[in-house]
Amino acid sequence: MTNDLNEDQKEVFFKVANQALCPCNCPLTLGGCLKQRPKCGKSQIEAHFVARLTKEGLTTIDILTKLQEGFSEGDPVQRFSKSPAVNCKGK
């Protein structure tokens, strides 16, 4: 997946891979999972996504942001209101 990348793009790819967590919920970075668990399908998908964004010229921080937005569960940005507390009656 990095064969199509030039040297500058490979540097971006590996920076992202060593900072981003793997989406398979293992305790490894993307790079660690690719190396230690090469058959992990989720890491392969994310790596191809990172390679594509790298080819498009995105920066490391832009790719990491997109990963958080695209591979996290639910709404990546949660907003809390300052509404008054609701009275709850317990048993």
Short mmCIF file of C-alpha atoms in Angstrom, two decimals, residues 5 8-21 30 45-72:
data_model
loop_
_atom_site.label_atom_id
_atom_site.label_comp_id
_atom_site.label_asym_id
_atom_site.label_seq_id
_atom_site.Cartn_x
_atom_site.Cartn_y
_atom_site.Cartn_z
CA LEU A 5 3.90 6.75 -2.37
CA ASP A 8 7.60 12.50 1.47
CA GLN A 9 4.26 10.71 1.31
CA LYS A 10 5.73 7.62 2.98
CA GLU A 11 6.94 9.83 5.82
CA VAL A 12 3.40 11.18 6.30
CA PHE A 13 1.92 7.67 6.07
CA PHE A 14 4.26 6.25 8.72
CA LYS A 15 3.75 9.24 11.04
CA VAL A 16 0.01 8.68 10.88
CA ALA A 17 0.34 4.90 11.26
CA ASN A 18 2.48 5.33 14.37
CA GLN A 19 0.11 7.84 15.98
CA ALA A 20 -3.36 6.57 15.09
CA LEU A 21 -4.94 3.76 17.06
CA LEU A 30 -2.30 1.24 13.24
CA ILE A 45 -8.94 -0.85 5.50
CA GLU A 46 -7.67 2.06 7.59
CA ALA A 47 -4.19 1.79 6.06
CA HIS A 48 -5.61 2.00 2.54
CA PHE A 49 -7.67 5.02 3.63
CA VAL A 50 -4.54 6.68 5.04
CA ALA A 51 -2.57 5.90 1.87
CA ARG A 52 -5.32 7.42 -0.30
CA LEU A 53 -5.46 10.59 1.80
CA THR A 54 -1.67 10.79 1.73
CA LYS A 55 -1.68 10.58 -2.08
CA GLU A 56 -4.25 13.40 -2.11
CA GLY A 57 -1.70 15.59 -0.31
CA LEU A 58 -3.29 15.83 3.14
CA THR A 59 -1.04 16.57 6.09
CA THR A 60 -0.48 14.26 9.04
CA ILE A 61 -2.81 16.30 11.27
CA ASP A 62 -5.51 16.43 8.58
CA ILE A 63 -5.40 12.66 8.15
CA LEU A 64 -5.50 12.04 11.90
CA THR A 65 -8.54 14.32 12.13
CA LYS A 66 -10.29 12.48 9.30
CA LEU A 67 -9.54 9.15 10.98
CA GLN A 68 -11.12 10.35 14.20
CA GLU A 69 -14.18 11.56 12.30
CA GLY A 70 -14.48 8.56 10.00
CA PHE A 71 -13.50 5.63 12.16
CA SER A 72 -14.88 6.57 15.56
#
